[in-house]
Amino acid sequence: MKTRITELLGCEYPIIQGGMAWVAEHTLASAVSNAGGIGLIAGGSAPIDYLREQIRLCKEKTNKPFGVNIMLMSPNADDLAQLCIDEGVKVITTGAGNPGKYMVAWKEAGIKVMPVVPSVALARRMEKSGADAVIAEGTESGGHIGENTTMCLVPQVVDAVEIPVIAAGGIADGRGMAAAFMLGAEGVQIGTRFLASEECQIHPTFKELVINAKDTDNIVTGRYTGHPCRNIKTKFAKKLATGEKEGTLSPEEFEQLTVGALRRAVVDGDVESGSFLCGAISGMVNDIKPCAEIVREINDGAEKLLKI
Ligand code: TUI
């Protein structure tokens, strides 16, 4: 499937792996890139040395293009932004903020920049500041989310900007990709489906939770802190949600409980105090497969439906 996104990024399929903090490391990213999509390494809140090493390891595992996600709430965002320039990263996606202050330097370095946007207003601003594409991410996504749904957000962003739009949130198979294309998207970003991939390095307990999740097994917590996050509905997530709803946890106490919670989920598989960030589509993800199979099935499924 050829679109302005495959042309822009020099990849075979317009399928971008989500830049999931703590999850998206070089093994996953290189597997997705080798499969013909675009793999991403997540900067998250990592130190600069970690990201440098991951970029170098990824280059050893693939000659195909791959990218880095800069999580803009990270205290290290400035350093990670510069590191991408220094290491010759070709593609950057951003999340959880406005990357405006980095755009000139990234564009001067020849980097393709694709900010994640939860609204039409930010999509317009990003186009004006030189973004090559935007990723319109609906509230179905895992992790830190906006309010609008993929179905509503994507066509509105498509109408508002000239640059290509990548749809994200709730897409995990060919049907979802075809639907996104019918809304005007020219690529998809997929996170949750890749959690249940062979190459994904998360704790086995995390993968089990994803493949066993039903449609109703995810929950959004932390709206009152200003950082709403979609998670798998574990006992811990339910405790946070109840504390938030009933006022028995102050926003400060909530933040305290969730410091380091993503690491505890991804690295330790700790269901007692870990936050298993995951999209609303997890109910449809029922098996663990190699990334190459996932990418091919999604793309071929979409092509068939779109009769390309
Ligand atoms: O960034 C994500 N998903 C994430 S980041 C993350 S790590 C984290 N840890 C603690 C607190 C918060 C995050 C886990 N999941 N997705 C992309 C995304 N970006 N979703 C929403 C946004 C967003 C929100 C506001 C992008 C821009 C924005 O703009 C604000 C502004 O300045 O205009």
Short mmCIF file of C-alpha atoms and ligand atoms in Angstrom, two decimals, residues 21 71 73 94-98 116-118 122 125 137 142-146 227 229 262 277, ligand 1:
data_model
loop_
_atom_site.label_atom_id
_atom_site.label_comp_id
_atom_site.label_asym_id
_atom_site.label_seq_id
_atom_site.Cartn_x
_atom_site.Cartn_y
_atom_site.Cartn_z
CA ALA A 21 7.32 4.45 27.01
CA MET A 71 7.70 12.21 25.30
CA MET A 73 6.76 15.77 29.57
CA THR A 94 6.28 13.34 19.78
CA GLY A 95 3.68 12.90 22.48
CA ALA A 96 2.18 14.55 25.53
CA GLY A 97 2.85 18.14 24.48
CA ASN A 98 3.71 20.69 21.82
CA VAL A 116 0.88 13.11 17.97
CA VAL A 117 -2.09 15.46 18.23
CA PRO A 118 -5.32 15.00 20.19
CA LEU A 122 -2.81 21.37 17.62
CA ARG A 125 -0.33 24.54 14.74
CA GLU A 137 -4.64 9.90 18.24
CA GLY A 142 -3.37 3.25 25.64
CA GLY A 143 -1.47 5.51 27.99
CA HIS A 144 -1.84 9.28 28.13
CA ILE A 145 -4.91 10.23 26.09
CA GLY A 146 -7.02 13.12 24.82
CA HIS A 227 -2.92 13.19 32.95
CA CYS A 229 -4.18 7.26 31.25
CA LEU A 262 4.72 1.78 34.32
CA LEU A 277 -0.97 0.99 29.90
O1 TUI B 1 1.96 10.51 24.79
C1 TUI B 1 1.14 9.66 24.56
N1 TUI B 1 0.95 8.59 25.35
C2 TUI B 1 1.65 8.33 26.49
S1 TUI B 1 2.94 9.23 27.08
C3 TUI B 1 3.07 8.24 28.39
S2 TUI B 1 4.24 8.48 29.62
C4 TUI B 1 3.43 9.50 30.71
N2 TUI B 1 3.72 9.34 31.97
C5 TUI B 1 3.15 10.11 32.89
C6 TUI B 1 2.24 11.08 32.56
C7 TUI B 1 1.90 11.24 31.29
C8 TUI B 1 2.51 10.44 30.32
C9 TUI B 1 2.15 7.25 28.33
N3 TUI B 1 1.38 7.32 27.25
N4 TUI B 1 0.36 9.75 23.47
C10 TUI B 1 0.41 10.87 22.61
C11 TUI B 1 -0.46 11.92 23.13
N5 TUI B 1 -0.15 13.17 23.09
N6 TUI B 1 -1.66 11.77 23.69
C12 TUI B 1 -2.11 13.02 24.02
C13 TUI B 1 -1.14 13.89 23.60
C14 TUI B 1 -1.08 15.33 23.68
C15 TUI B 1 -1.72 16.03 24.68
C16 TUI B 1 -1.62 17.42 24.71
C17 TUI B 1 -0.34 16.00 22.73
C18 TUI B 1 -0.24 17.36 22.76
C19 TUI B 1 -0.90 18.06 23.75
O2 TUI B 1 -0.78 19.40 23.64
C20 TUI B 1 -0.77 20.21 24.74
C21 TUI B 1 -0.34 21.57 24.27
O3 TUI B 1 0.68 22.04 24.76
O4 TUI B 1 -1.02 22.12 23.38
#
